[in-house]
Amino acid sequence: KSMARKKERHREPPAVPDEEDKLSWRSAGGDVWERALDESDISRDVDPDKSFFDTDDVTRAVDRLTTAMLRAGGVGCVLKGGLNLFSWLAGRSKTRRRGSMSGKPGPSVRDALHDTAAFASFLVAFAGTYVSVDECLALRYGKQRSKQWRAAVAGLVAGPALLLADGPHVKGGGAKRHYGLATYLWLRSTVLIARCGLKRRDSRDTHPLAKAALAPFAHEHADVALMMASTWVILSCFVLKPDALQGAYGSFLNKHGGKTKAHYAALRAMSLASTPAQTRDAIRSAAIALFPHDITAHEALMNVANMDDGSLLAAKPTLWGLVLYPGSHALAHFFRFYREALGRALPIYVPLYAIPALIVHRHRLLGPRGGVLAMRAAAGAGRSSAFLAAYCACAWLAPDALQRLVFGTLSGWTVSASVPLAGLAVLIEKPSRRQELGVYCASRALEAAAVCLVSWGWVPRSLAARTRVDVALFAVGAAAIMHCYNTERDVFRSKYLNVLDFVFGNAGHGRQCIRHVGSYYQVAFAAGDKNESG
């Protein structure tokens, strides 16, 4: 009996289970989660930071996953559906104006619906994969302990969801590429990383080389420099290699260039002509194609074509003006073109500013500050329209002026050296818009540069056809953006942060128990109030 009492006295007290270990993902998924995760890792003791979910946490995670997928699908349908609807309506309008038998047919309703469904599926898959991986990694490694890397891994894993945006069928058997979207997202991620670096630039722990690398980004007009560099590529390709600007963006430039395709072809032929004979052929072709009924302009070009080699070389700087504005002056053409370009830009920017104002501020527009909000939207539309008009007008003026005053000739390199000056027009825009324009144009410039590298043979066509560089770029960019979203939220502008919060959860980021709070309208109007007060 004494021995039994000793054993009873030394017996270990029963372990009290930790509240956070009572329920885990196994409670929600049964054997599925037991097979997905190592049983020994689940059952062993862990530090308090590894928060295994209780019932409320399971409900929160499932609600977050469901809401994120539903909202991502809604965003995809609204964005892509709206763009496809606009394209369809524009195609029908052109068909009515030009006749049903002329021009290329616009996109069919079936193709538009397929494209919209594919894009929405991509966003649903991305949101679902990201949230699932994020919550699983938080379960396995702890919410706070994995905070610094968990979102990056989840974004990288979710990136290949871009393959779903290819659609259910592709003509020609090849997969559709999404270089524009992928490059833009990747560039946006580099901007966020640069902002993260600038936050720590003055720290003692920052290496001198890192400080030097960040110096250009810290400059007040770094966005203007980015815009000029992008303009150099875009407008050089627009004049000299238009096939590098594909799709809707190429059509946009053709429209706002304000000239006919015959004008663009004539300038390209004259710029690329390397011998007097090629120059004469280009001038004669331009005279016949552009001015068959304008005798004065036709004869002006033919007179240059009939010159001897020395006189032709001296007259080459005037060819740009003879094609664009025969019988007029460069400044007169600039102001006339600017006025016409302003008329083309306003129909784009007025809805772009008016519709968000009506949606976000629809109640306040009828209040005492309604006039101020309306004037602010009108000023924004006018400023952006003035930028686009000045950008296009300077794109024609800069080569003409520099070829006459500085270079003394017309060639491909003089065009490329002149067009970056058009990027200075971005100074008309408000500072918060300059970086957005610079990043967007930089993505288009990189896309055009890639097309040039493939067409010149510097990148094998077989390699470009076999690999999905767009998916890799998108995945890397998504990893960087989601990392910043989870750990460096202050580097985001409010409108981007609002969109990400709307889809992935707008509360609980500090404790890493992320959830959705409020409806769509509550989130949108709260963002509007915040932006207005700021």
Coordinates of C-alpha atoms in Angstrom, one line a residue:
K1 CA 0.0 0.0 0.0
S2 CA 2.8 2.4 0.8
M3 CA 4.4 1.7 -2.7
A4 CA 1.0 2.4 -4.3
R5 CA 0.8 5.7 -2.5
K6 CA 4.3 6.7 -3.7
K7 CA 3.4 5.9 -7.3
E8 CA 0.2 7.8 -7.0
R9 CA 2.1 10.8 -5.5
H10 CA 4.7 10.8 -8.4
R11 CA 2.2 10.3 -11.2
E12 CA 2.2 13.2 -13.7
P13 CA -0.9 15.3 -13.7
P14 CA -3.0 15.1 -16.9
A15 CA -1.9 17.6 -19.6
V16 CA -4.4 20.4 -20.1
P17 CA -4.9 20.9 -23.8
D18 CA -4.2 24.3 -25.2
E19 CA -7.3 26.2 -26.3
E20 CA -5.8 26.8 -29.8
D21 CA -5.0 23.1 -30.2
K22 CA -8.5 21.8 -29.5
L23 CA -9.6 22.3 -33.1
S24 CA -7.6 22.5 -36.3
W25 CA -8.3 22.3 -40.0
R26 CA -9.0 18.6 -39.4
S27 CA -12.2 19.6 -37.8
A28 CA -13.3 21.2 -41.0
G29 CA -12.0 18.7 -43.5
G30 CA -11.6 15.4 -41.6
D31 CA -9.2 12.9 -43.1
V32 CA -8.4 15.1 -46.1
W33 CA -6.4 17.5 -43.9
E34 CA -4.8 14.6 -42.0
R35 CA -3.4 13.3 -45.2
A36 CA -2.4 16.8 -46.5
L37 CA -0.4 17.6 -43.3
D38 CA 2.1 15.5 -41.3
E39 CA 0.3 14.0 -38.3
S40 CA 3.4 14.3 -36.2
D41 CA 3.6 18.0 -36.9
I42 CA 0.0 18.5 -36.0
S43 CA 0.0 16.6 -32.7
R44 CA 3.3 17.7 -31.3
D45 CA 3.7 20.7 -29.0
V46 CA 4.3 24.0 -30.7
D47 CA 5.1 27.5 -29.5
P48 CA 2.3 29.9 -28.8
D49 CA 3.0 31.8 -32.0
K50 CA 1.7 28.9 -34.1
S51 CA -2.0 29.5 -33.9
F52 CA -3.9 26.3 -34.7
F53 CA -7.4 27.5 -35.6
D54 CA -10.3 27.2 -33.3
T55 CA -13.9 27.0 -34.5
D56 CA -14.2 30.8 -35.0
D57 CA -10.9 30.8 -37.0
V58 CA -12.0 28.0 -39.2
T59 CA -15.2 29.9 -40.0
R60 CA -13.2 33.1 -40.6
A61 CA -10.8 31.3 -43.0
V62 CA -13.6 29.6 -45.0
D63 CA -15.6 32.8 -45.1
R64 CA -12.5 34.7 -46.3
L65 CA -11.9 32.1 -49.0
T66 CA -15.5 32.1 -50.3
T67 CA -15.8 35.9 -50.2
A68 CA -12.5 36.4 -52.0
M69 CA -13.4 34.1 -54.8
L70 CA -16.9 35.6 -55.3
R71 CA -15.6 39.1 -55.2
A72 CA -12.7 38.3 -57.6
G73 CA -15.2 36.8 -60.0
G74 CA -17.4 39.9 -59.8
V75 CA -14.4 42.2 -60.4
G76 CA -13.4 40.1 -63.5
C77 CA -16.9 40.1 -65.0
V78 CA -17.2 43.9 -64.5
L79 CA -13.8 44.8 -65.8
K80 CA -13.5 42.4 -68.8
G81 CA -17.2 42.4 -69.5
G82 CA -17.2 46.2 -69.6
L83 CA -14.2 46.3 -72.0
N84 CA -15.7 43.7 -74.3
L85 CA -19.1 45.5 -74.3
F86 CA -17.4 48.7 -75.2
S87 CA -15.4 47.0 -78.0
W88 CA -18.6 45.3 -79.3
L89 CA -20.5 48.6 -79.3
A90 CA -17.6 50.4 -81.0
G91 CA -17.4 47.7 -83.7
R92 CA -21.1 48.0 -84.4
S93 CA -20.8 51.7 -84.6
K94 CA -18.0 51.5 -87.2
T95 CA -20.0 48.9 -89.2
R96 CA -23.0 51.2 -89.4
R97 CA -20.8 54.2 -90.5
R98 CA -18.7 52.3 -93.1
G99 CA -21.3 49.8 -94.3
S100 CA -21.8 46.2 -93.4
M101 CA -19.4 44.8 -96.1
S102 CA -16.3 46.9 -95.3
G103 CA -13.7 46.5 -92.7
K104 CA -13.0 43.7 -90.3
P105 CA -15.9 42.3 -88.3
G106 CA -15.9 43.2 -84.7
P107 CA -15.8 40.6 -81.9
S108 CA -18.9 38.3 -81.7
V109 CA -21.0 38.1 -78.6
R110 CA -20.0 34.5 -78.1
D111 CA -16.2 35.4 -78.2
A112 CA -16.8 38.3 -75.8
L113 CA -18.6 36.1 -73.3
H114 CA -15.9 33.4 -73.6
D115 CA -13.2 36.1 -73.0
T116 CA -15.1 37.5 -70.0
A117 CA -15.7 34.1 -68.5
A118 CA -12.0 33.1 -68.9
F119 CA -10.7 36.3 -67.3
A120 CA -13.2 36.0 -64.4
S121 CA -12.1 32.3 -63.9
F122 CA -8.5 33.4 -63.8
L123 CA -9.2 35.9 -61.0
V124 CA -11.4 33.4 -59.1
A125 CA -8.6 30.8 -59.3
F126 CA -5.9 33.3 -58.3
A127 CA -7.9 34.6 -55.3
G128 CA -8.9 31.1 -54.2
T129 CA -5.3 29.7 -54.5
Y130 CA -3.8 32.7 -52.8
V131 CA -6.1 32.6 -49.8
S132 CA -5.9 28.8 -49.5
V133 CA -2.1 28.7 -49.5
D134 CA -1.9 31.7 -47.2
E135 CA -4.2 30.1 -44.6
C136 CA -2.5 26.7 -44.9
L137 CA 0.9 28.2 -44.4
A138 CA -0.4 30.2 -41.4
L139 CA -1.7 26.9 -39.9
R140 CA 1.6 25.0 -40.5
Y141 CA 4.1 27.7 -39.5
G142 CA 2.2 30.2 -37.4
K143 CA 0.6 33.4 -38.4
Q144 CA 3.1 35.9 -37.0
R145 CA 6.2 33.7 -37.6
S146 CA 5.4 33.3 -41.3
K147 CA 4.2 36.8 -41.9
Q148 CA 7.4 38.0 -43.6
W149 CA 7.3 35.3 -46.4
R150 CA 3.9 33.6 -46.4
A151 CA 2.1 36.0 -48.8
A152 CA 5.0 36.0 -51.3
V153 CA 4.9 32.2 -51.5
A154 CA 1.1 32.2 -51.8
G155 CA 1.3 34.9 -54.6
L156 CA 3.9 32.9 -56.4
V157 CA 1.9 29.7 -56.2
A158 CA -1.3 31.5 -57.4
G159 CA 0.5 33.2 -60.3
P160 CA 0.0 30.3 -62.9
A161 CA -3.7 30.9 -62.6
L162 CA -3.1 33.3 -65.5
L163 CA -3.2 30.3 -67.8
L164 CA -7.0 30.2 -67.3
A165 CA -7.2 33.7 -69.0
D166 CA -6.3 32.0 -72.3
G167 CA -9.9 31.0 -72.8
P168 CA -11.5 27.8 -73.7
H169 CA -10.3 27.8 -77.3
V170 CA -7.6 29.7 -79.2
K171 CA -7.5 30.0 -83.0
G172 CA -4.4 28.7 -84.7
G173 CA -3.6 26.2 -81.9
G174 CA -1.3 28.5 -79.9
A175 CA -1.9 29.8 -76.5
K176 CA -2.8 33.4 -76.0
R177 CA -0.2 35.5 -74.3
H178 CA -0.8 38.2 -71.7
Y179 CA 2.5 40.1 -71.8
G180 CA 0.8 43.5 -71.3
L181 CA -0.9 42.5 -68.0
A182 CA 2.1 40.5 -66.8
T183 CA 4.7 43.2 -67.6
Y184 CA 2.5 45.9 -66.0
L185 CA 2.1 43.8 -62.8
W186 CA 5.8 43.1 -62.7
L187 CA 6.7 46.8 -63.1
R188 CA 4.2 47.7 -60.4
S189 CA 5.9 45.2 -58.1
T190 CA 9.3 46.9 -58.8
V191 CA 7.8 50.2 -57.9
L192 CA 6.6 48.8 -54.5
I193 CA 9.9 47.2 -53.8
A194 CA 11.7 50.5 -54.6
R195 CA 9.3 52.3 -52.1
C196 CA 10.2 49.7 -49.5
G197 CA 13.9 50.4 -50.1
L198 CA 13.4 54.2 -49.9
K199 CA 11.7 53.7 -46.5
R200 CA 15.0 52.2 -45.2
R201 CA 17.4 54.2 -47.3
D202 CA 18.5 56.5 -44.4
S203 CA 19.0 53.6 -42.0
R204 CA 22.5 52.8 -40.8
D205 CA 22.1 49.2 -41.9
T206 CA 21.5 50.0 -45.5
H207 CA 24.6 49.3 -47.7
P208 CA 26.1 52.2 -49.6
L209 CA 25.6 50.4 -52.9
A210 CA 21.9 50.0 -52.1
K211 CA 21.6 53.7 -51.3
A212 CA 23.3 54.5 -54.6
A213 CA 20.9 52.2 -56.5
L214 CA 17.9 53.8 -54.8
A215 CA 19.1 57.4 -55.6
P216 CA 17.4 57.6 -59.0
F217 CA 14.0 56.5 -57.5
A218 CA 14.3 59.2 -54.8
H219 CA 14.5 62.0 -57.3
E220 CA 11.5 64.3 -57.6
H221 CA 11.1 63.7 -61.3
A222 CA 11.9 60.0 -61.6
D223 CA 8.5 59.4 -63.0
V224 CA 9.1 61.9 -65.8
A225 CA 12.4 60.2 -66.7
L226 CA 10.5 56.8 -66.8
M227 CA 7.9 58.4 -69.1
M228 CA 10.6 59.7 -71.4
A229 CA 12.4 56.4 -71.6
S230 CA 9.1 54.6 -72.3
T231 CA 8.2 57.2 -75.0
W232 CA 11.6 56.6 -76.7
V233 CA 10.7 53.0 -77.3
I234 CA 7.0 53.4 -78.0
L235 CA 7.1 56.2 -80.5
S236 CA 10.2 54.9 -82.2
C237 CA 8.3 51.7 -82.8
F238 CA 5.2 53.6 -83.8
V239 CA 7.1 55.4 -86.6
L240 CA 9.8 52.8 -87.6
K241 CA 8.3 49.4 -86.6
P242 CA 4.6 49.6 -86.1
D243 CA 4.1 45.8 -86.0
A244 CA 5.8 45.9 -82.5
L245 CA 2.7 47.7 -81.1
Q246 CA 0.0 45.1 -81.3
G247 CA -3.7 44.9 -80.3
A248 CA -5.8 47.6 -78.8
Y249 CA -2.8 49.8 -77.9
G250 CA -1.6 49.9 -81.4
S251 CA -5.1 51.0 -82.6
F252 CA -5.2 53.6 -79.8
L253 CA -2.0 55.1 -81.1
N254 CA -3.1 55.0 -84.7
K255 CA -6.3 56.9 -83.7
H256 CA -4.6 59.6 -81.5
G257 CA -1.7 60.0 -83.9
G258 CA -4.2 62.0 -85.9
K259 CA -2.8 61.1 -89.3
T260 CA -3.6 58.4 -91.8
K261 CA -1.7 55.1 -92.2
A262 CA -0.3 56.5 -95.5
H263 CA 1.3 59.3 -93.5
Y264 CA 2.9 56.9 -91.1
A265 CA 4.1 54.6 -94.0
A266 CA 5.6 57.6 -95.8
L267 CA 7.6 58.9 -92.8
R268 CA 8.8 55.4 -92.1
A269 CA 10.0 54.8 -95.6
M270 CA 11.8 58.2 -95.7
S271 CA 13.4 57.6 -92.3
L272 CA 14.7 54.2 -93.1
A273 CA 16.0 55.1 -96.6
S274 CA 19.8 54.7 -96.6
T275 CA 20.6 55.8 -100.2
P276 CA 19.5 58.7 -102.4
A277 CA 17.7 56.2 -104.7
Q278 CA 15.7 54.8 -101.8
T279 CA 14.9 58.3 -100.6
R280 CA 13.6 59.4 -104.0
D281 CA 11.4 56.3 -104.3
A282 CA 10.0 57.0 -100.8
I283 CA 9.3 60.6 -101.7
R284 CA 7.6 59.7 -105.0
S285 CA 5.4 57.1 -103.3
A286 CA 4.4 59.6 -100.6
A287 CA 3.5 62.2 -103.2
I288 CA 1.2 59.7 -105.1
A289 CA -0.4 58.2 -102.0
L290 CA -0.9 61.4 -99.9
F291 CA -1.6 64.1 -102.4
P292 CA -3.2 62.8 -105.6
H293 CA -5.5 65.9 -105.7
D294 CA -3.4 68.5 -103.9
I295 CA -1.2 69.7 -106.8
T296 CA 0.8 72.2 -104.6
A297 CA 1.8 69.6 -102.0
H298 CA 2.4 66.9 -104.7
E299 CA 4.8 69.2 -106.7
A300 CA 6.6 70.2 -103.5
L301 CA 7.6 66.6 -102.8
M302 CA 8.3 65.8 -106.5
N303 CA 10.7 68.8 -106.7
V304 CA 12.7 67.4 -103.8
A305 CA 12.7 63.9 -105.5
N306 CA 14.1 65.4 -108.7
M307 CA 17.1 67.1 -107.0
D308 CA 20.7 65.9 -107.3
D309 CA 22.2 63.9 -104.5
G310 CA 23.8 66.9 -102.7
S311 CA 20.7 69.0 -102.8
L312 CA 18.5 66.0 -101.8
L313 CA 20.7 65.5 -98.7
A314 CA 20.4 69.1 -97.7
A315 CA 16.6 69.0 -98.2
K316 CA 16.0 65.9 -96.1
P317 CA 15.3 67.8 -92.8
T318 CA 12.3 69.4 -94.6
L319 CA 10.6 66.2 -95.6
W320 CA 8.9 65.7 -92.2
G321 CA 7.1 68.9 -92.6
L322 CA 6.3 68.4 -96.3
V323 CA 4.5 65.2 -95.4
L324 CA 2.7 66.4 -92.3
Y325 CA 1.8 70.0 -93.1
P326 CA 2.5 71.0 -96.7
G327 CA 2.2 74.8 -97.2
S328 CA 2.0 75.5 -93.5
H329 CA 4.3 76.2 -90.6
A330 CA 5.5 73.9 -87.8
L331 CA 4.0 75.9 -84.9
A332 CA 0.7 76.5 -86.8
H333 CA 0.5 72.7 -87.3
F334 CA 1.3 72.1 -83.6
F335 CA -1.6 74.3 -82.3
R336 CA -4.0 73.0 -85.0
F337 CA -3.2 69.4 -84.1
Y338 CA -3.4 70.1 -80.4
R339 CA -6.9 71.5 -80.8
E340 CA -8.0 68.4 -82.8
A341 CA -6.2 66.0 -80.4
L342 CA -8.0 67.6 -77.4
G343 CA -11.3 66.8 -79.1
R344 CA -10.3 63.2 -79.5
A345 CA -9.1 62.9 -75.9
L346 CA -12.0 64.4 -74.0
P347 CA -14.5 61.6 -75.0
I348 CA -12.0 59.2 -73.3
Y349 CA -11.3 61.0 -70.1
V350 CA -14.7 62.6 -69.3
P351 CA -16.4 59.2 -68.7
L352 CA -13.2 57.9 -67.0
Y353 CA -13.5 60.6 -64.3
A354 CA -17.3 61.1 -64.3
I355 CA -18.4 57.4 -63.8
P356 CA -16.3 56.7 -60.7
A357 CA -17.4 60.1 -59.3
L358 CA -21.0 59.2 -59.8
I359 CA -20.5 55.7 -58.2
V360 CA -18.3 56.6 -55.2
H361 CA -19.7 60.1 -54.5
R362 CA -23.2 59.8 -55.7
H363 CA -24.8 60.9 -52.4
R364 CA -22.3 63.7 -51.7
L365 CA -22.7 65.2 -55.2
L366 CA -26.2 66.3 -54.1
G367 CA -24.9 67.8 -50.9
P368 CA -23.2 71.1 -50.1
R369 CA -19.8 69.9 -51.4
G370 CA -21.3 68.5 -54.6
G371 CA -20.1 71.5 -56.7
V372 CA -16.5 71.1 -55.4
L373 CA -16.5 67.4 -56.2
A374 CA -17.9 67.9 -59.7
M375 CA -15.3 70.7 -60.4
R376 CA -12.6 68.4 -59.2
A377 CA -13.6 65.6 -61.6
A378 CA -14.0 68.1 -64.4
A379 CA -10.5 69.5 -63.7
G380 CA -9.0 66.0 -63.7
A381 CA -10.6 65.1 -67.0
G382 CA -9.5 68.4 -68.6
R383 CA -5.9 68.0 -67.3
S384 CA -5.6 64.4 -68.5
S385 CA -7.0 65.4 -71.9
A386 CA -4.6 68.2 -72.1
F387 CA -1.7 65.8 -71.4
L388 CA -2.7 63.3 -74.1
A389 CA -3.2 66.1 -76.7
A390 CA 0.2 67.7 -75.8
Y391 CA 1.9 64.3 -75.9
C392 CA 0.7 63.6 -79.4
A393 CA 1.3 67.1 -80.7
C394 CA 4.9 67.1 -79.3
A395 CA 5.5 63.7 -80.9
W396 CA 5.2 65.3 -84.3
L397 CA 6.8 68.6 -83.4
A398 CA 10.0 67.3 -81.7
P399 CA 11.5 65.4 -84.6
D400 CA 10.6 68.2 -87.1
A401 CA 12.3 70.8 -84.9
L402 CA 15.4 68.8 -84.0
Q403 CA 16.0 67.6 -87.6
R404 CA 15.9 71.2 -88.9
L405 CA 17.8 72.9 -86.0
V406 CA 20.2 70.2 -84.6
F407 CA 20.7 67.1 -86.7
G408 CA 20.4 68.5 -90.2
T409 CA 19.0 65.3 -91.7
L410 CA 16.1 62.7 -91.5
S411 CA 16.9 59.1 -90.5
G412 CA 15.9 56.4 -88.1
W413 CA 18.2 57.5 -85.4
T414 CA 17.1 61.2 -85.6
V415 CA 13.5 60.1 -85.1
S416 CA 14.5 57.9 -82.1
A417 CA 16.6 60.7 -80.6
S418 CA 13.8 63.2 -80.9
V419 CA 10.6 61.5 -79.7
P420 CA 11.5 61.2 -76.0
L421 CA 10.8 64.9 -75.7
A422 CA 7.1 64.1 -76.0
G423 CA 7.3 62.4 -72.6
L424 CA 7.8 65.8 -71.0
A425 CA 4.1 66.4 -71.6
V426 CA 3.4 64.2 -68.5
L427 CA 4.3 67.3 -66.4
I428 CA 0.8 68.6 -67.3
E429 CA -0.7 65.8 -65.2
K430 CA -1.0 65.9 -61.5
P431 CA 1.9 64.3 -59.6
S432 CA -0.1 61.4 -58.4
R433 CA -0.9 60.4 -62.0
R434 CA 2.6 60.7 -63.4
Q435 CA 3.9 57.5 -62.0
E436 CA 0.8 55.6 -63.0
L437 CA 1.3 56.7 -66.6
G438 CA 5.0 56.0 -66.5
V439 CA 4.5 52.5 -65.3
Y440 CA 1.8 51.8 -67.8
C441 CA 3.8 53.1 -70.7
A442 CA 6.9 51.3 -69.5
S443 CA 5.0 48.0 -69.6
R444 CA 4.0 48.7 -73.2
A445 CA 7.5 49.7 -74.0
L446 CA 9.0 46.4 -72.7
E447 CA 6.3 44.5 -74.6
A448 CA 7.3 46.3 -77.8
A449 CA 11.0 45.8 -77.1
A450 CA 10.4 42.0 -76.7
V451 CA 8.6 41.8 -80.0
C452 CA 11.5 43.6 -81.7
L453 CA 14.0 41.2 -80.1
V454 CA 12.1 38.2 -81.4
S455 CA 11.6 39.7 -84.9
W456 CA 15.3 40.6 -85.2
G457 CA 16.3 37.1 -84.3
W458 CA 18.0 38.0 -81.0
V459 CA 15.5 35.7 -79.2
P460 CA 14.7 32.5 -81.0
R461 CA 11.1 32.3 -82.1
S462 CA 10.9 28.7 -81.0
L463 CA 11.9 29.6 -77.5
A464 CA 9.3 32.4 -77.4
A465 CA 6.6 30.0 -78.7
R466 CA 7.4 27.2 -76.3
T467 CA 7.8 29.2 -73.0
R468 CA 5.3 31.2 -71.1
V469 CA 7.4 34.1 -70.0
D470 CA 4.2 36.1 -69.3
V471 CA 3.1 33.5 -66.6
A472 CA 6.6 33.6 -65.0
L473 CA 6.6 37.5 -65.0
F474 CA 3.1 37.5 -63.5
A475 CA 3.9 35.0 -60.8
V476 CA 7.0 36.9 -59.7
G477 CA 5.1 40.2 -59.8
A478 CA 2.2 38.7 -57.8
A479 CA 4.6 37.4 -55.2
A480 CA 6.2 40.8 -54.7
I481 CA 2.9 42.7 -54.6
M482 CA 1.3 40.3 -52.2
H483 CA 4.3 40.4 -49.9
C484 CA 4.2 44.1 -49.8
Y485 CA 0.4 43.9 -49.3
N486 CA 0.8 41.7 -46.2
T487 CA 3.9 43.3 -44.6
E488 CA 4.4 46.8 -46.2
R489 CA 0.9 48.1 -46.6
D490 CA 2.0 51.8 -46.3
V491 CA 3.8 51.7 -49.7
F492 CA 0.4 51.3 -51.5
R493 CA -1.6 54.1 -52.8
S494 CA -5.1 54.1 -51.3
K495 CA -7.0 53.1 -54.4
Y496 CA -4.9 50.0 -55.0
L497 CA -5.0 49.1 -51.3
N498 CA -8.8 49.4 -51.4
V499 CA -9.1 47.0 -54.3
L500 CA -6.9 44.4 -52.7
D501 CA -8.7 44.8 -49.4
F502 CA -12.0 44.4 -51.1
V503 CA -11.0 41.1 -52.6
F504 CA -8.7 39.6 -50.0
G505 CA -10.0 41.0 -46.8
N506 CA -9.9 44.5 -45.2
A507 CA -9.6 43.8 -41.5
G508 CA -7.3 41.8 -39.2
H509 CA -4.0 42.4 -40.9
G510 CA -2.2 43.4 -37.7
R511 CA -3.1 40.1 -36.0
Q512 CA -2.9 38.2 -39.3
C513 CA -6.5 37.0 -38.8
I514 CA -7.7 38.6 -42.1
R515 CA -11.4 38.8 -42.8
H516 CA -13.9 40.9 -44.8
V517 CA -15.8 43.5 -43.0
G518 CA -18.6 45.5 -44.7
S519 CA -20.3 45.1 -48.0
Y520 CA -19.0 46.3 -51.4
Y521 CA -20.8 49.7 -51.1
Q522 CA -19.6 50.3 -47.6
V523 CA -16.0 49.6 -48.6
A524 CA -16.3 51.8 -51.7
F525 CA -18.0 54.7 -49.9
A526 CA -15.6 54.5 -46.9
A527 CA -12.7 54.7 -49.4
G528 CA -14.3 57.7 -51.0
D529 CA -14.7 59.5 -47.6
K530 CA -11.1 58.7 -46.8
N531 CA -9.8 60.0 -50.1
E532 CA -11.9 63.2 -49.8
S533 CA -10.8 63.9 -46.3
G534 CA -7.2 63.3 -47.4

